[in-house]
Structure formats: structure tokens, C-alpha cells
Coordinates of C-alpha atoms in Angstrom, one line a residue:
Chain A
X1 CA 2.8 27.4 -17.6
X2 CA 2.0 24.1 -15.9
X3 CA 1.1 21.2 -18.1
X4 CA -1.1 18.8 -16.2
X5 CA -2.9 15.9 -17.7
X6 CA -5.0 13.3 -16.0
X7 CA -5.9 10.0 -17.5
X8 CA -8.9 8.7 -15.7
X9 CA -12.2 6.9 -15.9
X10 CA -15.3 8.8 -14.9
X11 CA -16.8 5.8 -13.0
X12 CA -13.6 4.7 -11.2
X13 CA -13.3 5.4 -7.5
X14 CA -9.5 5.6 -7.8
X15 CA -9.7 8.2 -10.6
X16 CA -12.1 10.3 -8.6
X17 CA -9.5 10.6 -5.8
X18 CA -7.2 12.4 -8.2
X19 CA -9.9 14.7 -9.6
X20 CA -11.2 15.7 -6.1
X21 CA -7.7 16.5 -5.0
X22 CA -6.9 18.7 -8.0
X23 CA -10.3 20.5 -7.7
X24 CA -9.9 21.0 -3.9
X25 CA -6.6 22.8 -4.6
X26 CA -7.9 24.7 -7.5
X27 CA -5.4 23.3 -9.9
X28 CA -6.3 23.3 -13.7
X29 CA -5.7 20.2 -15.7
X30 CA -6.6 18.5 -19.0
X31 CA -8.7 15.4 -18.4
X32 CA -8.7 12.4 -20.7
X33 CA -11.4 9.8 -20.0
X34 CA -10.2 6.4 -21.0
X35 CA -12.3 3.7 -22.6
X36 CA -10.6 0.8 -21.0
X37 CA -11.4 -1.6 -23.8
X38 CA -9.4 0.5 -26.0
X39 CA -6.5 2.0 -24.0
X40 CA -4.9 4.9 -25.8
X41 CA -1.3 4.8 -26.7
X42 CA -0.6 7.7 -24.5
X43 CA -1.8 5.9 -21.5
X44 CA 0.2 2.8 -22.2
X45 CA 3.3 4.9 -22.6
X46 CA 2.8 6.7 -19.3
X47 CA 1.7 3.7 -17.2
X48 CA 3.4 0.6 -18.7
X49 CA 3.5 -1.2 -15.3
X50 CA -0.2 -1.4 -14.4
X51 CA -1.7 -0.1 -17.6
X52 CA -4.4 1.4 -15.4
X53 CA -5.9 4.7 -14.7
X54 CA -5.5 7.0 -13.0
X55 CA -2.3 8.5 -14.2
X56 CA -1.1 12.1 -13.7
X57 CA 1.3 13.6 -16.0
X58 CA 2.9 16.8 -14.8
X59 CA 5.1 18.6 -17.3
X60 CA 5.7 15.4 -19.1
X61 CA 6.5 13.3 -16.0
X62 CA 4.0 10.5 -15.2
X63 CA 2.9 9.3 -11.8
X64 CA 0.5 6.3 -11.2
X65 CA -1.3 4.8 -8.2
X66 CA -4.1 7.0 -7.0
X67 CA -2.9 7.6 -3.5
X68 CA 0.8 8.2 -4.6
X69 CA -0.7 10.8 -7.0
X70 CA -2.8 12.4 -4.3
X71 CA 0.2 12.8 -2.0
X72 CA 2.2 14.2 -4.9
X73 CA -0.5 16.8 -5.6
X74 CA -0.7 17.7 -1.9
X75 CA 3.1 18.2 -1.7
X76 CA 3.3 20.2 -4.9
X77 CA 0.3 22.5 -4.3
X78 CA 0.3 23.1 -0.6
X79 CA -3.0 25.1 -0.4
X80 CA -5.8 23.3 1.3
X81 CA -3.3 20.8 2.8
X82 CA -4.5 17.2 3.0
X83 CA -1.9 16.2 5.7
X84 CA -1.4 17.9 9.0
X85 CA 1.8 19.8 9.9
X86 CA 2.8 17.6 12.8
X87 CA 4.8 14.5 11.9
X88 CA 3.0 12.2 14.2
X89 CA -0.5 13.3 13.1
X90 CA 0.8 12.9 9.5
X91 CA 1.9 9.3 10.3
X92 CA -1.6 8.6 11.7
X93 CA -3.2 10.0 8.6
X94 CA -1.0 8.0 6.3
X95 CA -1.7 4.9 8.3
X96 CA -5.5 5.2 7.8
X97 CA -5.0 6.2 4.2
X98 CA -3.0 3.0 3.7
X99 CA -5.4 0.8 5.6
X100 CA -8.4 2.2 3.5
X101 CA -6.5 1.9 0.2
X102 CA -5.5 -1.7 1.0
X103 CA -9.0 -2.7 2.0
X104 CA -10.9 -0.9 -0.7
X105 CA -10.9 -3.7 -3.3
X106 CA -11.8 -6.2 -0.7
X107 CA -14.7 -4.0 0.4
X108 CA -16.1 -4.1 -3.1
X109 CA -15.9 -7.9 -3.4
X110 CA -19.6 -8.3 -2.4
X111 CA -20.4 -6.8 -5.7
X112 CA -18.6 -9.5 -7.7
X113 CA -20.5 -12.5 -6.3
X114 CA -23.8 -13.9 -5.2
X115 CA -24.9 -16.7 -2.9
X116 CA -22.5 -17.9 -0.2
X117 CA -19.5 -16.1 -1.5
X118 CA -21.3 -12.9 -1.5
X119 CA -22.5 -13.5 2.1
X120 CA -18.9 -14.0 3.2
X121 CA -17.8 -10.9 1.3
X122 CA -20.5 -8.8 2.9
X123 CA -19.3 -9.9 6.3
X124 CA -15.8 -8.8 5.4
X125 CA -17.0 -5.4 4.2
X126 CA -18.8 -5.0 7.5
X127 CA -15.6 -6.0 9.5
X128 CA -13.5 -3.5 7.6
X129 CA -16.1 -0.7 8.1
X130 CA -16.2 -1.5 11.8
X131 CA -12.5 -1.0 12.2
X132 CA -12.8 2.4 10.5
X133 CA -15.8 3.3 12.6
X134 CA -14.2 2.4 15.9
X135 CA -10.5 2.9 15.5
X136 CA -9.8 5.8 13.0
X137 CA -10.8 8.6 15.4
X138 CA -14.2 9.4 13.8
X139 CA -15.8 9.5 17.2
X140 CA -13.7 12.6 18.0
X141 CA -13.3 14.4 14.7
X142 CA -15.5 15.3 11.8
X143 CA -13.1 13.7 9.3
X144 CA -10.5 10.9 9.6
X145 CA -7.6 12.4 11.5
X146 CA -8.9 16.0 11.5
X147 CA -11.7 18.5 11.2
X148 CA -11.0 19.2 7.6
X149 CA -10.9 16.8 4.7
X150 CA -7.6 14.9 4.5
X151 CA -5.7 12.1 2.8
X152 CA -7.7 9.3 4.4
X153 CA -11.0 10.9 3.6
X154 CA -10.0 11.1 -0.1
X155 CA -9.1 7.4 0.0
X156 CA -12.4 6.5 1.6
X157 CA -14.5 8.9 -0.5
X158 CA -15.8 6.3 -2.9
X159 CA -17.7 4.8 0.1
X160 CA -19.8 8.0 0.2
X161 CA -21.3 7.8 -3.3
X162 CA -20.1 4.7 -5.3
X163 CA -20.8 2.2 -2.5
X164 CA -24.5 3.3 -2.3
X165 CA -24.8 2.6 -6.1
X166 CA -23.4 -0.9 -5.6
X167 CA -25.7 -1.4 -2.6
X168 CA -28.7 -0.3 -4.6
X169 CA -28.0 -2.8 -7.3
X170 CA -27.3 -5.7 -5.0
X171 CA -29.9 -4.9 -2.3
X172 CA -27.8 -4.4 0.8
X173 CA -27.2 -1.4 3.0
X174 CA -23.9 -1.1 5.0
X175 CA -23.7 2.3 6.6
X176 CA -26.9 2.6 8.6
X177 CA -27.1 5.2 11.3
X178 CA -27.6 2.5 13.9
X179 CA -24.8 0.2 12.9
X180 CA -22.2 2.9 12.0
X181 CA -23.2 6.3 13.5
X182 CA -19.8 7.9 12.9
X183 CA -19.4 6.7 9.4
X184 CA -23.0 7.8 8.7
X185 CA -22.1 11.4 9.8
X186 CA -18.9 11.2 7.9
X187 CA -20.7 10.4 4.6
X188 CA -23.0 13.4 5.1
X189 CA -20.1 15.7 5.9
X190 CA -18.0 14.5 3.1
X191 CA -20.8 14.9 0.5
X192 CA -21.5 18.4 1.8
X193 CA -18.0 19.7 0.9
X194 CA -18.8 21.9 -2.2
X195 CA -15.9 20.6 -4.3
X196 CA -16.9 17.0 -3.7
X197 CA -20.6 17.7 -4.1
X198 CA -19.9 19.4 -7.5
X199 CA -17.6 16.7 -8.7
X200 CA -19.5 13.5 -8.4
X201 CA -20.4 11.3 -11.4
X202 CA -24.1 11.5 -12.2
X203 CA -26.0 9.0 -10.0
X204 CA -28.2 7.5 -12.7
X205 CA -25.3 7.1 -15.1
X206 CA -23.3 5.4 -12.4
X207 CA -26.2 3.0 -11.6
X208 CA -26.5 2.1 -15.3
X209 CA -22.7 1.5 -15.5
X210 CA -22.5 -0.7 -12.4
X211 CA -25.6 -2.6 -13.4
X212 CA -23.8 -3.7 -16.5
X213 CA -20.6 -4.5 -14.6
X214 CA -22.7 -6.6 -12.2
X215 CA -23.9 -8.8 -15.1
X216 CA -20.3 -9.2 -16.2
X217 CA -19.0 -10.1 -12.7
X218 CA -21.8 -12.6 -12.1
X219 CA -21.1 -14.3 -15.5
X220 CA -17.4 -14.5 -14.6
X221 CA -18.2 -15.9 -11.1
X222 CA -20.4 -18.7 -12.4
X223 CA -17.9 -19.5 -15.1
X224 CA -15.2 -20.1 -12.6
X225 CA -17.5 -22.0 -10.4
X226 CA -18.0 -24.6 -13.1
X227 CA -14.3 -25.5 -13.4
Chain B
X1 CA 19.0 4.5 28.3
X2 CA 17.5 5.8 25.0
X3 CA 17.8 9.6 25.1
X4 CA 15.3 10.1 22.4
X5 CA 12.8 7.9 24.2
X6 CA 12.5 5.5 21.3
X7 CA 11.5 1.9 21.5
X8 CA 11.2 -0.5 18.6
X9 CA 8.9 -3.4 18.9
X10 CA 10.3 -5.7 16.3
X11 CA 11.8 -9.1 15.5
X12 CA 15.1 -10.1 14.0
X13 CA 13.4 -12.2 11.4
X14 CA 11.2 -9.4 10.1
X15 CA 12.3 -7.5 7.0
X16 CA 9.9 -4.8 8.0
X17 CA 11.4 -4.3 11.5
X18 CA 14.9 -4.2 9.8
X19 CA 13.7 -1.3 7.7
X20 CA 13.1 0.7 10.9
X21 CA 16.4 -0.3 12.4
X22 CA 18.3 0.8 9.3
X23 CA 16.4 4.1 9.3
X24 CA 17.3 4.7 12.9
X25 CA 20.8 3.8 12.2
X26 CA 21.0 6.2 9.2
X27 CA 19.8 9.0 11.5
X28 CA 22.2 8.0 14.2
X29 CA 19.4 7.5 16.8
X30 CA 19.6 5.4 20.0
X31 CA 16.6 3.2 20.8
X32 CA 15.5 0.3 22.9
X33 CA 15.1 -2.8 20.8
X34 CA 12.2 -5.0 22.1
X35 CA 12.0 -8.4 20.4
X36 CA 8.5 -9.5 19.9
X37 CA 8.0 -13.3 19.9
X38 CA 4.6 -13.2 18.3
X39 CA 3.6 -16.5 19.8
X40 CA 1.6 -15.4 21.7
X41 CA 1.5 -11.7 20.8
X42 CA 2.5 -9.4 23.7
X43 CA 0.1 -7.0 25.4
X44 CA 2.3 -4.2 24.3
X45 CA 1.9 -5.2 20.7
X46 CA -1.9 -5.6 21.0
X47 CA -2.2 -2.2 22.6
X48 CA 0.2 -0.3 20.4
X49 CA -1.1 -1.8 17.1
X50 CA -4.7 -2.9 17.6
X51 CA -5.6 -2.6 14.0
X52 CA -3.0 -5.0 12.5
X53 CA -1.4 -6.5 15.6
X54 CA 1.8 -6.6 13.6
X55 CA 5.4 -5.6 14.1
X56 CA 7.2 -3.3 13.7
X57 CA 5.8 -0.6 15.9
X58 CA 7.9 2.5 16.8
X59 CA 7.1 3.9 20.2
X60 CA 8.3 7.5 20.5
X61 CA 7.5 8.7 24.0
X62 CA 3.7 8.4 24.2
X63 CA 3.3 8.0 20.4
X64 CA 3.0 4.8 18.6
X65 CA 3.7 4.6 14.9
X66 CA 2.8 1.5 12.8
X67 CA 3.6 0.3 9.2
X68 CA 7.3 0.1 8.3
X69 CA 7.1 2.5 5.3
X70 CA 5.2 5.1 7.4
X71 CA 7.6 4.7 10.3
X72 CA 10.6 5.3 8.0
X73 CA 9.0 8.5 6.7
X74 CA 8.2 9.6 10.3
X75 CA 11.8 9.1 11.3
X76 CA 13.0 10.9 8.2
X77 CA 10.7 13.9 8.9
X78 CA 11.2 14.2 12.7
X79 CA 15.0 14.1 12.5
X80 CA 15.2 16.0 9.2
X81 CA 17.8 18.5 10.3
X82 CA 20.1 16.5 12.6
X83 CA 23.0 16.5 10.1
X84 CA 22.5 13.0 8.7
X85 CA 21.4 12.2 5.2
X86 CA 17.8 12.1 4.2
X87 CA 16.1 8.9 3.4
X88 CA 13.4 10.1 1.1
X89 CA 14.2 12.3 -1.8
X90 CA 13.6 16.0 -1.3
X91 CA 11.5 16.8 -4.4
X92 CA 7.9 15.7 -4.7
X93 CA 8.3 13.9 -8.0
X94 CA 11.2 11.7 -6.8
X95 CA 9.3 11.0 -3.6
X96 CA 6.3 9.9 -5.7
X97 CA 8.5 7.6 -7.7
X98 CA 10.1 6.2 -4.6
X99 CA 6.7 5.6 -3.0
X100 CA 5.4 3.9 -6.1
X101 CA 8.3 1.5 -6.3
X102 CA 8.2 0.7 -2.6
X103 CA 4.5 -0.1 -3.0
X104 CA 5.3 -2.2 -6.0
X105 CA 8.0 -4.1 -4.2
X106 CA 5.7 -4.7 -1.2
X107 CA 3.1 -6.1 -3.5
X108 CA 4.6 -7.9 -6.5
X109 CA 8.0 -8.8 -5.1
X110 CA 7.0 -9.7 -1.6
X111 CA 4.0 -11.8 -2.6
X112 CA 5.8 -13.8 -5.3
X113 CA 8.7 -14.4 -2.9
X114 CA 6.7 -15.5 0.0
X115 CA 4.1 -17.5 -1.9
X116 CA 6.9 -19.2 -3.8
X117 CA 8.8 -20.1 -0.6
X118 CA 5.8 -21.4 1.2
X119 CA 3.7 -22.9 -1.7
X120 CA 2.5 -26.4 -0.9
X121 CA 2.9 -27.8 -4.4
X122 CA 5.7 -27.6 -7.0
X123 CA 3.5 -26.1 -9.8
X124 CA 2.6 -23.1 -7.6
X125 CA 6.2 -22.7 -6.5
X126 CA 7.3 -22.6 -10.1
X127 CA 4.7 -20.1 -11.1
X128 CA 5.5 -17.7 -8.2
X129 CA 9.3 -18.0 -8.8
X130 CA 8.8 -17.2 -12.5
X131 CA 6.8 -14.1 -11.5
X132 CA 9.6 -13.2 -9.1
X133 CA 12.1 -13.4 -12.0
X134 CA 10.0 -11.0 -14.0
X135 CA 9.7 -8.6 -11.1
X136 CA 13.5 -8.7 -10.6
X137 CA 14.0 -7.9 -14.3
X138 CA 11.8 -4.8 -13.8
X139 CA 13.7 -3.8 -10.7
X140 CA 17.0 -4.1 -12.5
X141 CA 15.7 -1.6 -15.0
X142 CA 14.5 0.7 -12.2
X143 CA 17.8 0.4 -10.4
X144 CA 19.7 1.4 -13.6
X145 CA 17.4 4.3 -14.1
X146 CA 17.3 5.7 -10.6
X147 CA 20.9 5.0 -9.5
X148 CA 22.3 7.0 -12.5
X149 CA 25.5 5.0 -12.2
X150 CA 25.9 5.4 -8.5
X151 CA 25.7 2.6 -5.9
X152 CA 22.1 2.8 -4.6
X153 CA 18.5 3.4 -5.8
X154 CA 18.9 6.6 -3.9
X155 CA 22.0 7.6 -5.7
X156 CA 25.1 8.2 -3.5
X157 CA 23.2 7.6 -0.3
X158 CA 20.9 4.8 0.6
X159 CA 17.3 5.9 0.2
X160 CA 13.7 4.8 0.7
X161 CA 13.8 2.1 -2.0
X162 CA 17.1 0.8 -0.9
X163 CA 15.9 0.4 2.7
X164 CA 12.6 -1.1 1.7
X165 CA 14.0 -3.6 -0.9
X166 CA 17.3 -4.2 0.9
X167 CA 15.6 -5.7 3.9
X168 CA 14.3 -8.6 1.8
X169 CA 17.9 -9.7 0.9
X170 CA 18.1 -12.1 3.8
X171 CA 14.9 -13.8 2.7
X172 CA 16.3 -14.0 -0.8
X173 CA 19.2 -15.8 0.6
X174 CA 16.8 -18.2 2.3
X175 CA 15.3 -18.8 -1.2
X176 CA 18.8 -19.5 -2.4
X177 CA 19.3 -22.2 0.2
X178 CA 15.8 -23.7 -0.4
X179 CA 16.0 -23.8 -4.2
X180 CA 19.7 -23.8 -5.0
X181 CA 19.4 -20.9 -7.4
X182 CA 21.2 -17.6 -6.8
X183 CA 19.2 -14.8 -5.3
X184 CA 20.0 -12.6 -8.3
X185 CA 20.9 -14.0 -11.7
X186 CA 24.3 -12.5 -12.6
X187 CA 23.4 -12.3 -16.3
X188 CA 20.0 -10.8 -15.9
X189 CA 20.4 -8.7 -12.8
X190 CA 24.1 -7.5 -12.7
X191 CA 23.1 -4.2 -11.3
X192 CA 21.2 -5.8 -8.4
X193 CA 24.1 -8.1 -7.7
X194 CA 26.4 -5.2 -7.2
X195 CA 23.7 -3.2 -5.3
X196 CA 23.2 -6.1 -2.9
X197 CA 26.9 -6.1 -2.0
X198 CA 27.0 -2.4 -1.5
X199 CA 23.8 -2.3 0.6
X200 CA 24.9 -5.2 2.8
X201 CA 28.3 -3.6 3.4
X202 CA 26.9 -0.1 4.2
X203 CA 27.7 1.0 7.8
X204 CA 24.0 1.7 8.5
X205 CA 23.0 -1.8 7.5
X206 CA 25.8 -3.9 9.1
X207 CA 24.7 -6.2 11.8
X208 CA 21.0 -5.5 11.2
X209 CA 20.1 -8.1 8.5
X210 CA 19.8 -11.5 10.1
X211 CA 22.3 -14.3 9.4
X212 CA 21.1 -16.6 6.6
X213 CA 21.5 -19.9 8.6
X214 CA 19.5 -18.6 11.5
X215 CA 16.8 -17.3 9.1
X216 CA 16.7 -20.6 7.2
X217 CA 16.0 -22.4 10.5
X218 CA 13.2 -19.9 11.2
X219 CA 11.8 -20.3 7.7
X220 CA 11.8 -24.1 7.9
X221 CA 9.8 -23.9 11.2
X222 CA 7.5 -21.4 9.7
X223 CA 6.9 -23.6 6.6
X224 CA 6.1 -26.5 8.8
X225 CA 3.5 -24.5 10.8
X226 CA 2.0 -23.2 7.5
X227 CA 1.8 -26.7 6.1
X228 CA 0.2 -28.0 9.3
X229 CA -2.4 -25.2 9.2
X230 CA -3.1 -25.8 5.5
X231 CA -3.6 -29.5 6.1
X232 CA -6.0 -28.7 9.0
X233 CA -8.0 -26.4 6.7
X234 CA -8.1 -28.9 3.9
X235 CA -9.2 -31.9 6.1
X236 CA -12.7 -33.0 5.3
X237 CA -15.3 -32.2 8.0
X238 CA -16.0 -35.1 10.3

């Protein structure tokens, strides 16, 4: 009997990567949603380095870092593989997964600020999206590095439904059909995958959550500005 | 002539290029070593790594593979059964642990080392080098746990973490020269001290890590360039 526990946060894009991957593969697990103001002892024991979610614990052995976890799940439960068989195609998929993972926090920065800092952050988000639009092969394939959902798509998935929530609150729109035709299609295709569609946090709840986060971020930003 | 049709676009000063060289050496593979000067960046580099425009790039026939950790995994997978030892562990959990620590090293260790080395003011330097000490304490723990009494993070054979972390040793020696403090504190990091010796002496590593004096020269020139760039950025607009 497999013992699989996931410590996550319902609103976190990084947690969602793990949940989607487990669901895609039909793997059962116990889910613990963490109130981050009050981290449980269990979480601190399993992820003392970063003290962050998500953490996967498989038969008592913990793994942290969302994309490390996703690759682990993919290698342990090979059905619905997220990486191609060919070593070169795998290297390409890992490359894009890494690029997206590295740039994800930066892509969200526009949500932390207003004024000029926000304008600069918006431009950076657009630059990163442009690289993905033009260079990741989306012009040829339905998903990044293939015609079925893969590692890089899981990494980018937050862009399909969490980014629009942030956009709504701030009043910007990044992935328009004119500016990013391939990404625009990718978003639609991603959200149409039944496992994804059925495992998205409720939109209104997410809006409420991020509206509160926006207030906190703006307060922090103006506090730092006055130093 | 490289029989496997392998070319490495790298640089002697780059710890990331060294990783690939060591991986190729572990697997006993011939390759053509193309030194990239970066100033200006060659057409080959711009074409083969348009996204990051960085070394190393492995060119295998028509295929280009970028990002050192990804290249090492590629080499390990393609030449999996050629009779040489594997670089990544075989089971999924150990792989995950190795990937986690390589990611940690490339983030926490690399950033505190390089920001410390090239910081413009003493206070920042101190802060980054203090962080570096904490990171090394953590890595000492990791080494003790994963080596299980053997010579390397990978156990008896050098593995993914050894290759990734080991390539920073030359830059740690640069820090030694710059600051006068030993790269690993004998009292706090005895495991890492022994590991560094074993790693540097390993047949797959010999001759690949750059000589410290040469790297120090390179680092001084780089520090000057960075200082000049910072001064230019900080200069008030006319």
C-alpha cells in the first residue's frame, strides 16, 4: 500500500503542479492544505530547508521543490508520461521546464508593485512570454515540446488560470490573440484537458485571495520606498 | 576527429563547462573542445543557444543541448550502457534528492559566492560570505548523509552532486586568494575538505579544473569590468 502525502496550498501555482501531475497519473494521495501563517510541525519536519510548500512525502520520504517533485512522480508512475522517450527531446523539454520555472517568479512581479516599478515588471513579463511564444516550439506543436501535456506545460500551467486572476485585479492583459497567438491557443488547449479543468481552484475564491495579497504587496512596496 | 560527433562550446573559466567536460570524461567520450571567448559572443553560440546565449552548449551531430545540468543528464542517458559508471543515481528518489541539492547549490551557494566575490562594498561582501558559510555547513551535513562514509556525494563513484559542486572548487580557491580565508573551514567542514581532495584527484577530473593563478587573473579582470559597469550605471544623468 503506497503512502503518499502532499502538503500544499490551494492558491499556490507551485502546489498545483504537483496536484495536476498526481491526478493526471491517477495516483491517490492525502492532501494537507497548509495555512502558511501557522506552518504545521509536520511540514517543518519534512521541508526544513525552504519551509515551503509543496512537499511530497512518499512512504515517509520527503521531496521538495515543485518541478523536482513533478519529475519524481513522472519517473515513479510512468503512465501518461510527461517526458518523451528520446533523450534529445527530453533535454529540450527539461530546458523549457527549467526556463519557465526560473522565470515564473519574475513573471509575477508586476503583481507586487504599482507605478513605474510595475511598468518595468510588465515589460519583463512580456519579454519572457515572447521568448516562450517564439522559441519553445509552440508554433509547431500543441503543447511545449509535444502534442500531449508535458513537463514544461505543467511548469507553465499557472499562466493559464492564475495569471488571468492577477491580470483582472491589476487591470492588464498579457496573452491576447494578436500579441501571442500560440500561447493563446496553448492556454485554451491546456484548460480543456479534463484533469486540469477539474482541478482548478475556484475562480472567485482565487480572485478574493489575490485581492488581499495585492493589498499586502502594495503596503510592503510603499514601506520599502520610504526608506 | 571526434568519433561520436561531439563538440563542446565552453570556456576554461566556466564551472558549468567543466561539468560537461567531467561528464564526458566519466563516460570516456571523445569530443572537440571549442573555447568560446564571449567577447564578442560567436555566431555559433548565438545560433546554438539563442535563448540564453551562454556556455556550455553540447553539440551532438545536429542536436544542440544547453544548460549544464541538463547536458550532464543527457550524456548520462545517451551513453547509459557503455560500461562506464552512471552519473545520476538509478532510483527515482535518489535522483530527486540529487536534483534538489544541485538546484540548491546553483542557487544558494553560487549566488553567495559570486555576489561575495564581486560585491562593491565591504558590508555586502561580509553578508554574502556569511551566507556562504551557512550554506557550506548545510552541504557538510548533506555530504555526511549522502556519502555514507564513502568518498563522494555519489558514494563510491562521483555522481551528479559531485560534478555540479566540484566544478566550483576553482572559484572557491579564487575566494581563498582574494580573502585569505581557506575555502573550507577545517573545523566546520572536515568532510568537504576531504571530499575536495578526493574530487580533484579523481581521474575523470584531472586536468579539467582551471589552475588557480590563471583563474585569479581572470577574476580580477572580471571584477574590474563589473566595477566599471556599476560605476557607469550609478553615474548621475548628465
